[in-house]
Coordinates of N, CA and C in Angstrom, one line a residue:
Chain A
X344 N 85.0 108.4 103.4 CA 85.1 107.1 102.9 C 86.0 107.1 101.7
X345 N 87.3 106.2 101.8 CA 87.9 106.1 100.1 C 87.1 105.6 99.2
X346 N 87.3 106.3 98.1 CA 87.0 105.5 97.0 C 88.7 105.7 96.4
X347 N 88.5 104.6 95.2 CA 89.9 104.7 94.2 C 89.1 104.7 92.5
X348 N 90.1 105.2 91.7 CA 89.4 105.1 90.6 C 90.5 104.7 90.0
X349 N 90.4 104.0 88.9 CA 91.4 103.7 87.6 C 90.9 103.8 86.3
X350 N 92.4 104.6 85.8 CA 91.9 105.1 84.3 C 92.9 104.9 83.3
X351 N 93.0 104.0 82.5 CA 91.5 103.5 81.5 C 91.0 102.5 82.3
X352 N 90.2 102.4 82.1 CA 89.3 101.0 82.0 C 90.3 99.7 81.4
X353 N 90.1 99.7 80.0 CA 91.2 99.3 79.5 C 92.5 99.7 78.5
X354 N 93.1 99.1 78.2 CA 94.5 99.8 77.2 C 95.1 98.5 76.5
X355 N 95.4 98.9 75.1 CA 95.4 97.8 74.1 C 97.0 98.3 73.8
X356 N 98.3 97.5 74.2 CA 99.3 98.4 73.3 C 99.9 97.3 72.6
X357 N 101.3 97.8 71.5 CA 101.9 96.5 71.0 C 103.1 96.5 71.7
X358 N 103.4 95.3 71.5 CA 104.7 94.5 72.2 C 105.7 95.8 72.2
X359 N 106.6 95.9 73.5 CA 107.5 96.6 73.5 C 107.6 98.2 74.1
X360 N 106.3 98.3 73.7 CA 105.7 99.7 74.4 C 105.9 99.9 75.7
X361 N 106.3 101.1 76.3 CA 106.4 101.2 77.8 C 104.8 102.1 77.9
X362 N 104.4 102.1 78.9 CA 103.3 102.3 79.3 C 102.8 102.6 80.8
X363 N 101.8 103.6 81.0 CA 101.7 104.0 82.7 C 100.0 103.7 82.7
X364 N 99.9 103.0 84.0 CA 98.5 102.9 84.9 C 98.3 103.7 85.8
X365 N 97.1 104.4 85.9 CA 96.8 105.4 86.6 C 95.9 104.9 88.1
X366 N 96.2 105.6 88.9 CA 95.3 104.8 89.8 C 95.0 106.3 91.2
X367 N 93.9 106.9 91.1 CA 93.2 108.0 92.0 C 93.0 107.7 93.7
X368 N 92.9 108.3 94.2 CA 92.3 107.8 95.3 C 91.1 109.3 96.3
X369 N 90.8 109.1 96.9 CA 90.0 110.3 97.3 C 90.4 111.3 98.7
X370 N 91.1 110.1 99.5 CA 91.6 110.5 100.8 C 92.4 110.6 100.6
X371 N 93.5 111.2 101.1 CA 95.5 111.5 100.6 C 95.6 110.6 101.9
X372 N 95.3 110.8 103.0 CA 95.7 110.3 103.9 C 95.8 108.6 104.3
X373 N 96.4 108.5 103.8 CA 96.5 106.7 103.4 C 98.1 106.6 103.9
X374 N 97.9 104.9 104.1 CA 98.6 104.5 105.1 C 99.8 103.4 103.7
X375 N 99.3 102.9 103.0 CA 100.5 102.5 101.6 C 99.1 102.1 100.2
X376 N 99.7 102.2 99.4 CA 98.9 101.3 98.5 C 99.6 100.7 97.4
X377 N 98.6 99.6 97.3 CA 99.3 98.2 96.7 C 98.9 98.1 95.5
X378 N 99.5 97.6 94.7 CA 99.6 97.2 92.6 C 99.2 95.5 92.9
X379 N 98.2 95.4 91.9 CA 97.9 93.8 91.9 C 98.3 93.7 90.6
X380 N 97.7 92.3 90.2 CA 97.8 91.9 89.1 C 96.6 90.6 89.2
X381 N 95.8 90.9 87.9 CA 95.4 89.5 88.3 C 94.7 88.8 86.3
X382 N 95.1 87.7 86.7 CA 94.9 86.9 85.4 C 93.0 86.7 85.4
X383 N 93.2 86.1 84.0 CA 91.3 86.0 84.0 C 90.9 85.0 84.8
X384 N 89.7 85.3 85.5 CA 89.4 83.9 86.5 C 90.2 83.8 87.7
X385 N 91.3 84.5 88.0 CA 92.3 84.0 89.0 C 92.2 84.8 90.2
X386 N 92.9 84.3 90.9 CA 93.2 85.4 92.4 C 94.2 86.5 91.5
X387 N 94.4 87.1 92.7 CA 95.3 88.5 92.7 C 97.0 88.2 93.2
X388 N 98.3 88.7 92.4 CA 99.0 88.6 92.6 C 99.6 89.7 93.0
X389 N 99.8 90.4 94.2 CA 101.4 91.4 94.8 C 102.3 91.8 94.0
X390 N 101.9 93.0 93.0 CA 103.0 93.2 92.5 C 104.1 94.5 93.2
X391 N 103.5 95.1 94.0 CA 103.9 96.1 94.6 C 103.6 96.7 96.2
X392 N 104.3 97.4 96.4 CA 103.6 98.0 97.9 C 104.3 99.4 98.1
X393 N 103.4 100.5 98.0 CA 104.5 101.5 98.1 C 103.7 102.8 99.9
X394 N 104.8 102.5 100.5 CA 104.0 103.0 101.9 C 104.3 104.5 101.9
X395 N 103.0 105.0 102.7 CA 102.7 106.3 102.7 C 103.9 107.3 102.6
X396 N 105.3 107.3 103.2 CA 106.3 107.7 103.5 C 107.2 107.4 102.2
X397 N 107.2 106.8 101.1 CA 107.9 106.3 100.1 C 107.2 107.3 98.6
X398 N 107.7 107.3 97.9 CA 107.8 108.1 96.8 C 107.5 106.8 95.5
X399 N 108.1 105.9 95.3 CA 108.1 104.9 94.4 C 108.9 103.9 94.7
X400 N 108.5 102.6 94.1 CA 108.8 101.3 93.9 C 108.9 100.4 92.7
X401 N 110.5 100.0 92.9 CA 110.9 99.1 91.2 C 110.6 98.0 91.5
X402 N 110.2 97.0 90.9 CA 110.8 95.6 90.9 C 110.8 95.0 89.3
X403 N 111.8 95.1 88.8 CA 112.0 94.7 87.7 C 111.8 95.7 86.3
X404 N 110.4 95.4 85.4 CA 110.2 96.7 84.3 C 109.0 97.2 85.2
X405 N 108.8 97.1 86.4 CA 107.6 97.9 87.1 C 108.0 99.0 88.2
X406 N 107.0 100.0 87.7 CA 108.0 101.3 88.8 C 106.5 101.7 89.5
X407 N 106.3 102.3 90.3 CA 104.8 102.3 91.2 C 105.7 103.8 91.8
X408 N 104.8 104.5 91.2 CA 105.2 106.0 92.0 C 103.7 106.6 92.6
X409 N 104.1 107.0 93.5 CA 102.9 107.8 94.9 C 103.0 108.8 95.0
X410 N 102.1 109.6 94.9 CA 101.9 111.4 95.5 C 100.6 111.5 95.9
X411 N 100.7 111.3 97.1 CA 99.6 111.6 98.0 C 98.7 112.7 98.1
X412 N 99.5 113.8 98.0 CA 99.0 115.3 98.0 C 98.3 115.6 97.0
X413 N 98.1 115.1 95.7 CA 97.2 114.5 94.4 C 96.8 113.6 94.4
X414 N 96.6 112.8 95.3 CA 95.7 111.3 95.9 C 96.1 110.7 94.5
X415 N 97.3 110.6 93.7 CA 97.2 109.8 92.9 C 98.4 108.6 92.6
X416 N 98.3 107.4 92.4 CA 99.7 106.9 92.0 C 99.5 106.2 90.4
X417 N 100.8 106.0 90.2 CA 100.8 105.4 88.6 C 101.8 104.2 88.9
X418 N 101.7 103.1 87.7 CA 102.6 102.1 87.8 C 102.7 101.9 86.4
X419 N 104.2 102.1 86.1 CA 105.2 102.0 85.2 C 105.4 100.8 84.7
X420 N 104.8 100.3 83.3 CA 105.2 99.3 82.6 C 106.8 99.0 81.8
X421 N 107.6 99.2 81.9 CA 108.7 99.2 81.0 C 108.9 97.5 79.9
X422 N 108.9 98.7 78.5 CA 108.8 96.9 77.5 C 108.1 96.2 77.7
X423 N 107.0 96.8 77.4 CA 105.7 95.7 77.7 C 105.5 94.5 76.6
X424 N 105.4 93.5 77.7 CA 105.7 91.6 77.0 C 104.1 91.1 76.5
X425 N 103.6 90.5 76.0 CA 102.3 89.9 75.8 C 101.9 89.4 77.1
X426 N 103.2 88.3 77.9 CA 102.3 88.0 79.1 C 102.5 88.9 80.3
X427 N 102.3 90.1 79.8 CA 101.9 91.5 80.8 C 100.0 91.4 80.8
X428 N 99.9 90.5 79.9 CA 98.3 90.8 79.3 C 97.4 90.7 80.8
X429 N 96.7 91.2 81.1 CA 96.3 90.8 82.8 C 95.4 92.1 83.4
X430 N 94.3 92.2 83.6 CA 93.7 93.4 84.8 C 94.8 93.8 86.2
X431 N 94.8 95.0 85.9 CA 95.9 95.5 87.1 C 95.6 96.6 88.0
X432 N 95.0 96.3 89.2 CA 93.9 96.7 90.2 C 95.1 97.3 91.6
X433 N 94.7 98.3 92.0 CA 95.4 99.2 92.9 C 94.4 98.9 94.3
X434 N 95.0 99.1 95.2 CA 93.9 99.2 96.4 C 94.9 100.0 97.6
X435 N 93.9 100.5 98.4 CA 94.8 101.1 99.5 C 93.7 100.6 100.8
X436 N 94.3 100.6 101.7 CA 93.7 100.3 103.3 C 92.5 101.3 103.4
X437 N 91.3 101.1 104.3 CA 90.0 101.9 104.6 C 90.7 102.3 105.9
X438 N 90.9 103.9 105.6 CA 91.3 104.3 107.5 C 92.2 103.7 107.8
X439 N 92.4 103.3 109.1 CA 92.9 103.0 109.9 C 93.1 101.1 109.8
X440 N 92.2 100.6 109.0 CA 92.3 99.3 109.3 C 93.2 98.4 107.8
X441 N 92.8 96.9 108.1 CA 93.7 96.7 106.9 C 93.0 95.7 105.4
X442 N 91.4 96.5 105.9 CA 90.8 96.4 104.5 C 90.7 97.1 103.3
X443 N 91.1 96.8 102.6 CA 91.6 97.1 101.2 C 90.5 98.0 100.5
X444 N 90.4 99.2 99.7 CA 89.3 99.2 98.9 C 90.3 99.7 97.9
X445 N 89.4 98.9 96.7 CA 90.0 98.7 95.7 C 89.6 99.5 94.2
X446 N 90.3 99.9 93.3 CA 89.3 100.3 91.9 C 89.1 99.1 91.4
X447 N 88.3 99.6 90.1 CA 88.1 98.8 89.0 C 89.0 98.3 88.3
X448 N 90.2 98.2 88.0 CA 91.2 97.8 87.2 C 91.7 98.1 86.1
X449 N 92.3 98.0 85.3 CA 92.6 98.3 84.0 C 93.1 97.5 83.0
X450 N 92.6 96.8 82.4 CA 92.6 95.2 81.7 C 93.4 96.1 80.8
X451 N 94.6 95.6 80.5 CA 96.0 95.5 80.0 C 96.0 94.2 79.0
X452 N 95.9 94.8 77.4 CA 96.2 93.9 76.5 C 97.7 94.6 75.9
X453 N 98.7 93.1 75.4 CA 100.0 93.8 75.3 C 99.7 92.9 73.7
X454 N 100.2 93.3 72.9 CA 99.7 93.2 71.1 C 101.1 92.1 70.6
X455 N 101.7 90.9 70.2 CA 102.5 90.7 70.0 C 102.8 91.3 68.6
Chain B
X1020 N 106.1 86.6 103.6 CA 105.4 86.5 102.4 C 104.1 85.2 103.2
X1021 N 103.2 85.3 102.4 CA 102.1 84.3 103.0 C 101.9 83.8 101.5
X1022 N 101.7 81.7 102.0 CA 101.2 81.1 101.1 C 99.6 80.5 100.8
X1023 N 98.9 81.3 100.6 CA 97.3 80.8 100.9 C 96.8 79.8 99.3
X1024 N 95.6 79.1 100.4 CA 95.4 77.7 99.1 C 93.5 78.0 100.0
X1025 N 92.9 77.6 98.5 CA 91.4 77.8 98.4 C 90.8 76.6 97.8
X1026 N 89.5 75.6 98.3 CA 89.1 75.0 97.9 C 87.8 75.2 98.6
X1027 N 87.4 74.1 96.9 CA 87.4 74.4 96.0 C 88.0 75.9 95.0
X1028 N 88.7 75.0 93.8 CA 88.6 76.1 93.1 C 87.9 76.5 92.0
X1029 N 86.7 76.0 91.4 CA 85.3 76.1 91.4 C 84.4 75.1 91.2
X1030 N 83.7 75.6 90.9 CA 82.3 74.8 91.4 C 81.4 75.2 90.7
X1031 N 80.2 74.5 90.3 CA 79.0 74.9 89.2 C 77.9 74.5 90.6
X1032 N 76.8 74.9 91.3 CA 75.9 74.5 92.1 C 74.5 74.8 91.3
X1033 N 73.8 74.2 92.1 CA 72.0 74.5 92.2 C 71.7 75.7 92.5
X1034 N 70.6 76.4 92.2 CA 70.3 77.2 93.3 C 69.5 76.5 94.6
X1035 N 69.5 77.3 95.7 CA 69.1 77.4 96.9 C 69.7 76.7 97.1
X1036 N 71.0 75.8 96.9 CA 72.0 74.8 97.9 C 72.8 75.9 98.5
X1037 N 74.4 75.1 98.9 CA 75.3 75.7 99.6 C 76.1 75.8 99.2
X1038 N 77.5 76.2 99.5 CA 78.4 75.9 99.2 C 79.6 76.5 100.2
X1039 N 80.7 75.4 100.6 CA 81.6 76.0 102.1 C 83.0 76.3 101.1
X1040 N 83.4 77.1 100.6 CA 84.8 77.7 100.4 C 85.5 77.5 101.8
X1041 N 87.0 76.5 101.3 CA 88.0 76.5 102.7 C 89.2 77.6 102.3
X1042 N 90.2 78.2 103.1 CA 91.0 78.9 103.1 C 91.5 78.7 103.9
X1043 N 93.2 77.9 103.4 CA 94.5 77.5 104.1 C 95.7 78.2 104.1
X1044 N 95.9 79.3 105.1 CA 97.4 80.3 105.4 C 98.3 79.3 106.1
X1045 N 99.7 79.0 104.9 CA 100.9 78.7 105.7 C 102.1 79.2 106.9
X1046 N 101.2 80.2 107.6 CA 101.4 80.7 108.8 C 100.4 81.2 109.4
X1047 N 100.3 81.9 110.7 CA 99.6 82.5 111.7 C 99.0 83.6 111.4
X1048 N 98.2 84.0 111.8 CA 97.7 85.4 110.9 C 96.4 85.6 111.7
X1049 N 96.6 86.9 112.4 CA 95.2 87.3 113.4 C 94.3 87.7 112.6
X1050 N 94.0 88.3 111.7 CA 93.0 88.4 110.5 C 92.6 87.6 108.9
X1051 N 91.9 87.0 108.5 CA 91.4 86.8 107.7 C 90.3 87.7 106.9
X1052 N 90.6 87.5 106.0 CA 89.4 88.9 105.1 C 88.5 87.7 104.2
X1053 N 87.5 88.4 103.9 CA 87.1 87.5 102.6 C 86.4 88.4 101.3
X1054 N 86.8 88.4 100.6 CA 85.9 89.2 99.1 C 85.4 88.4 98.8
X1055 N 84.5 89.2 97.8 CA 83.4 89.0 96.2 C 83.9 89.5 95.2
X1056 N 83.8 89.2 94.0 CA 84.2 89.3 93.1 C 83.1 89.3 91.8
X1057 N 82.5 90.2 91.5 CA 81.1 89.7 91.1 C 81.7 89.8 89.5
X1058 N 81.1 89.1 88.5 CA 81.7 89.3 86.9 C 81.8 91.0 86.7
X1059 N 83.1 91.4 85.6 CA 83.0 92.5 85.3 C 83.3 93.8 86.2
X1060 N 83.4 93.2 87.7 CA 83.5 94.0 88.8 C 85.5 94.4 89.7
X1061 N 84.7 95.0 90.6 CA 86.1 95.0 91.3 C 85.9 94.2 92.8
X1062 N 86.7 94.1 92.9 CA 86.8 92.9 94.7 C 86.1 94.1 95.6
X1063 N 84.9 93.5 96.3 CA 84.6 94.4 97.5 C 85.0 93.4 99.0
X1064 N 84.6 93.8 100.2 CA 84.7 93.0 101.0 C 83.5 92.2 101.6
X1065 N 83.5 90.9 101.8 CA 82.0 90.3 102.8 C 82.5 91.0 104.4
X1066 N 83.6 90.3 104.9 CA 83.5 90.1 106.0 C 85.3 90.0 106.5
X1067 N 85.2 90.3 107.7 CA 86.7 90.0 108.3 C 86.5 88.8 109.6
X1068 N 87.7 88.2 109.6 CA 87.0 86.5 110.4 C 88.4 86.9 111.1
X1069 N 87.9 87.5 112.5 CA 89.4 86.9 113.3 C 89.4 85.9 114.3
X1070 N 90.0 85.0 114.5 CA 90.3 83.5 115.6 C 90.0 83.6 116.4
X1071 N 88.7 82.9 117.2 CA 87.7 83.5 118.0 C 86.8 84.1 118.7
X1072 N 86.7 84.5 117.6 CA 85.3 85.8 118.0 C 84.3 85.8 116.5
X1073 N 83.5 86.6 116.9 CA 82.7 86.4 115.5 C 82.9 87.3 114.4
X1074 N 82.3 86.8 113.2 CA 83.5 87.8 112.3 C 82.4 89.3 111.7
X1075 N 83.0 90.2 111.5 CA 82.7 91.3 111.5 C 82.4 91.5 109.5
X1076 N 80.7 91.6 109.6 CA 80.4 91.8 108.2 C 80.2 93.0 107.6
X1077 N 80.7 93.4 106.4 CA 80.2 94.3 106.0 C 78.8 94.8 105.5
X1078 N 78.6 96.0 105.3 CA 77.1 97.1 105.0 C 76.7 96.0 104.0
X1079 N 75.2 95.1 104.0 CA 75.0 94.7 102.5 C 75.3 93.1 102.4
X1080 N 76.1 92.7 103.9 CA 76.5 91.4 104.1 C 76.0 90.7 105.6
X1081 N 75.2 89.4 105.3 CA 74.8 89.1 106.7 C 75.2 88.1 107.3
X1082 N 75.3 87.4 108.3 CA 75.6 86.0 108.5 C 74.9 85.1 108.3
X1083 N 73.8 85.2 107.9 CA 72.8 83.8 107.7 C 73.2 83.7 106.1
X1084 N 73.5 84.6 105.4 CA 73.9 84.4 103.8 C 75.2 83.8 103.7
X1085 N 76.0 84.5 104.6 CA 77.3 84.1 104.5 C 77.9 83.5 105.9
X1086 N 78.0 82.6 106.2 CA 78.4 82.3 107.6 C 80.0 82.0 107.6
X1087 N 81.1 82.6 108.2 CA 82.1 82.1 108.3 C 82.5 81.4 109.8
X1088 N 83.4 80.7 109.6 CA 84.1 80.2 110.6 C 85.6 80.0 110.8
X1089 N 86.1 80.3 112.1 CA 87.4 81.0 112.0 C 88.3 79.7 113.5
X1090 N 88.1 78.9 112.9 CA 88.2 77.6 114.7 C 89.7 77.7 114.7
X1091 N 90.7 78.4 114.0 CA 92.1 78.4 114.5 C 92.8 79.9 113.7
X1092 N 94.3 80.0 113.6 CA 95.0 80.7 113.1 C 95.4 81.3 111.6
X1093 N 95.0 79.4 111.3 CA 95.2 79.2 110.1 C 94.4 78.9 108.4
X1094 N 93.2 78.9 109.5 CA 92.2 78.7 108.6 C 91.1 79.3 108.6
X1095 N 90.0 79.5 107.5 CA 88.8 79.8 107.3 C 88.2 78.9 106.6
X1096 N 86.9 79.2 106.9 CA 85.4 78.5 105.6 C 84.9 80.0 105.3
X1097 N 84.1 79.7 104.5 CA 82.9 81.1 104.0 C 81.9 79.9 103.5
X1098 N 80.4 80.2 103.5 CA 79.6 79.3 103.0 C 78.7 80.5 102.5
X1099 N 78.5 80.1 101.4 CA 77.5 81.0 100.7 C 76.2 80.1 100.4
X1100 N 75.0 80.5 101.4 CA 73.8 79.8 101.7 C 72.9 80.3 100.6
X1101 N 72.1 79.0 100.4 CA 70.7 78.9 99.6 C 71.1 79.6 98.5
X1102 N 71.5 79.5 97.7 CA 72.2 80.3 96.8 C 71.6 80.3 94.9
X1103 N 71.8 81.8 94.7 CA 71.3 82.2 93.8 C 71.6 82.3 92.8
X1104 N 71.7 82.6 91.3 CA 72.5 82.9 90.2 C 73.7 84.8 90.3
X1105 N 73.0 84.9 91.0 CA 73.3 86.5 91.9 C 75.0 86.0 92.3
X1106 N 74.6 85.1 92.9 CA 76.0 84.7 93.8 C 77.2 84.0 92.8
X1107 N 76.6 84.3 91.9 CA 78.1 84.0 90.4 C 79.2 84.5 90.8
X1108 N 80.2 84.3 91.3 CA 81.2 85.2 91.8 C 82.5 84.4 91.6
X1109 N 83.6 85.1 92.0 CA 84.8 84.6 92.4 C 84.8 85.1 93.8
X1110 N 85.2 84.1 94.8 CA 85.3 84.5 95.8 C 86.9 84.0 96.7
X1111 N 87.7 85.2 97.6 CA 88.5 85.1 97.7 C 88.9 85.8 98.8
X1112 N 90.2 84.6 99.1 CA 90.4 85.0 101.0 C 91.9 85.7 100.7
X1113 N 91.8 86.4 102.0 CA 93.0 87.2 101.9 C 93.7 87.3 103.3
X1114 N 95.3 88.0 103.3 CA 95.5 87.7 104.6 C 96.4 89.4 104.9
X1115 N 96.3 90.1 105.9 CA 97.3 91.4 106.1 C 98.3 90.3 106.2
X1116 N 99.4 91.8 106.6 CA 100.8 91.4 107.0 C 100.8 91.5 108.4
X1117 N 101.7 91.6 109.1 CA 101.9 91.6 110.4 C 102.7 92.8 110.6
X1118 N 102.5 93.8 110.2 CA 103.1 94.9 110.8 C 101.9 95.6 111.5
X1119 N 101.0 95.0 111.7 CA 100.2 96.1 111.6 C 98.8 96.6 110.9
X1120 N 98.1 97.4 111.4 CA 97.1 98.0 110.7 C 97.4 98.4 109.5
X1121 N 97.1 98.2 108.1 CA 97.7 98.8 107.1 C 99.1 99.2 106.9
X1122 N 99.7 98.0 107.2 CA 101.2 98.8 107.2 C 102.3 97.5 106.5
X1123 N 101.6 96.9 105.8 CA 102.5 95.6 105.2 C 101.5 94.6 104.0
X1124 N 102.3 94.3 103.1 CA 101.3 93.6 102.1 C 100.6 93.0 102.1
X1125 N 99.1 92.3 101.4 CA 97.8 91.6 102.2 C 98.0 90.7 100.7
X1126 N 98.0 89.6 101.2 CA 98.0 88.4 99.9 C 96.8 87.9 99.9
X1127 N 96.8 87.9 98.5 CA 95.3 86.8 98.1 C 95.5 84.8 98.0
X1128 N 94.2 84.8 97.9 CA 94.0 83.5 97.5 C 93.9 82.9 96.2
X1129 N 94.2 81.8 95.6 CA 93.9 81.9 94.6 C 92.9 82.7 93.7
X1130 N 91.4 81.9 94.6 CA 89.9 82.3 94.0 C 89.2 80.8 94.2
X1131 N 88.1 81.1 94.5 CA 86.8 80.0 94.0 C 86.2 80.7 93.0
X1132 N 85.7 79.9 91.9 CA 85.0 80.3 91.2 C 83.9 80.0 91.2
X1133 N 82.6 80.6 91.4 CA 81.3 80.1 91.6 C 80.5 80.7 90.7
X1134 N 79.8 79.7 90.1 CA 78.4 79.5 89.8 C 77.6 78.9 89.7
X1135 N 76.1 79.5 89.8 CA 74.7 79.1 90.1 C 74.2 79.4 89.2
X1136 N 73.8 77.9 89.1 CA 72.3 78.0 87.6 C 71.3 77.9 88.1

């Protein structure tokens, strides 16, 4: 059965900082895993998707790198803004199917 | 990309009432998921609702607590029955991609926000 972990819990930095989220997983054998983002109280936003066969993913100051074979990926903050401020939750598919299990998150304070 | 819309987006209830969470996907989609979100926590799963058939709950999740209904492509309910302070949650629908089993991005829903006094 996956589990995922994420480490820290949380991270407090000041404006401008680049910064990396950690995110574990238990099975290597995964099929992609996804970067959320989600505001207080809110749903979850797509910030990423990086599939089993892929190494990493940019979109903008965000870089999402994978290494399977260490069941681990990280996601790359570059110049972190205040409204970076947000819990940022990783998840990868259970097996074979396309339910999600997810960590805990890592509540991301950015310091103006 | 999928556009999903949730209502309520929250709600204060009784206990032992109800409450029916709807969930609107701006295209077709053979699966529907639905999470919990309990305070302080991470998203687990209730249940998966596919278009005609009955929906498949997870370990810890039943249908008389949670009944979903799945009557087209596009939509879901979740009803969270007789309900308790327990059931404080955010709760939220999700949708795969269409490539596949695990093989393309799964979008959320906003959220319901629920709680029971």
């Amino acid at each position: 059965k996956q589990e995922v972990t994420q480490i820290p819990a949380a991270l407090s930095v000041p404006e401008g900082e680049n910064l990396v989220l950690n995110c574990s997983f238990t099975d290597s054998a995964i099929y992609n895993l996804q970067w959320f983002r989600q505001d207080p109280g809110k749903g979850l936003t797509s910030l990423l998707l990086i599939q089993s066969s892929q190494r990493e993913q940019t979109s903008g100051r965000l870089n999402a790198s994978l290494d399977k074979s260490s069941g681990r990926s990280t996601l790359y903050i570059a110049a972190s803004q205040p409204g970076d401020s947000a819990t940022y939750l990783c998840a990868t598919p259970q097996g074979g199917s396309e339910k999600l299990v997810f960590g805990k998150g890592t509540k991301l304070t950015v310091n103006p | 990309s999928a556009v999903i819309s949730q209502k309520p987006s929250r709600d204060i209830c009784q206990r032992g009432t109800s409450l029916t969470i709807q969930c609107q996907v701006d295209s077709q989609v053979t699966m529907m998921f639905w999470y919990r979100q309990q305070p302080g926590q991470s998203l687990t799963l209730i249940a998966t609702a596919n278009q005609g058939s009955e929906a498949t709950y997870e370990s810890g999740f039943v249908i008389d607590k949670f009944p979903i209904s799945r009557p087209n492509l596009t939509f879901s309910t979740l009803t969270v029955s007789n309900m308790s302070p327990e059931d404080s949650s955010i709760y939220l629908c999700s949708v795969g991609g269409s490539g596949g089993a695990g093989s393309d991005t799964q979008y959320f829903g906003p959220g319901t926000r629920l709680t029971v006094l």
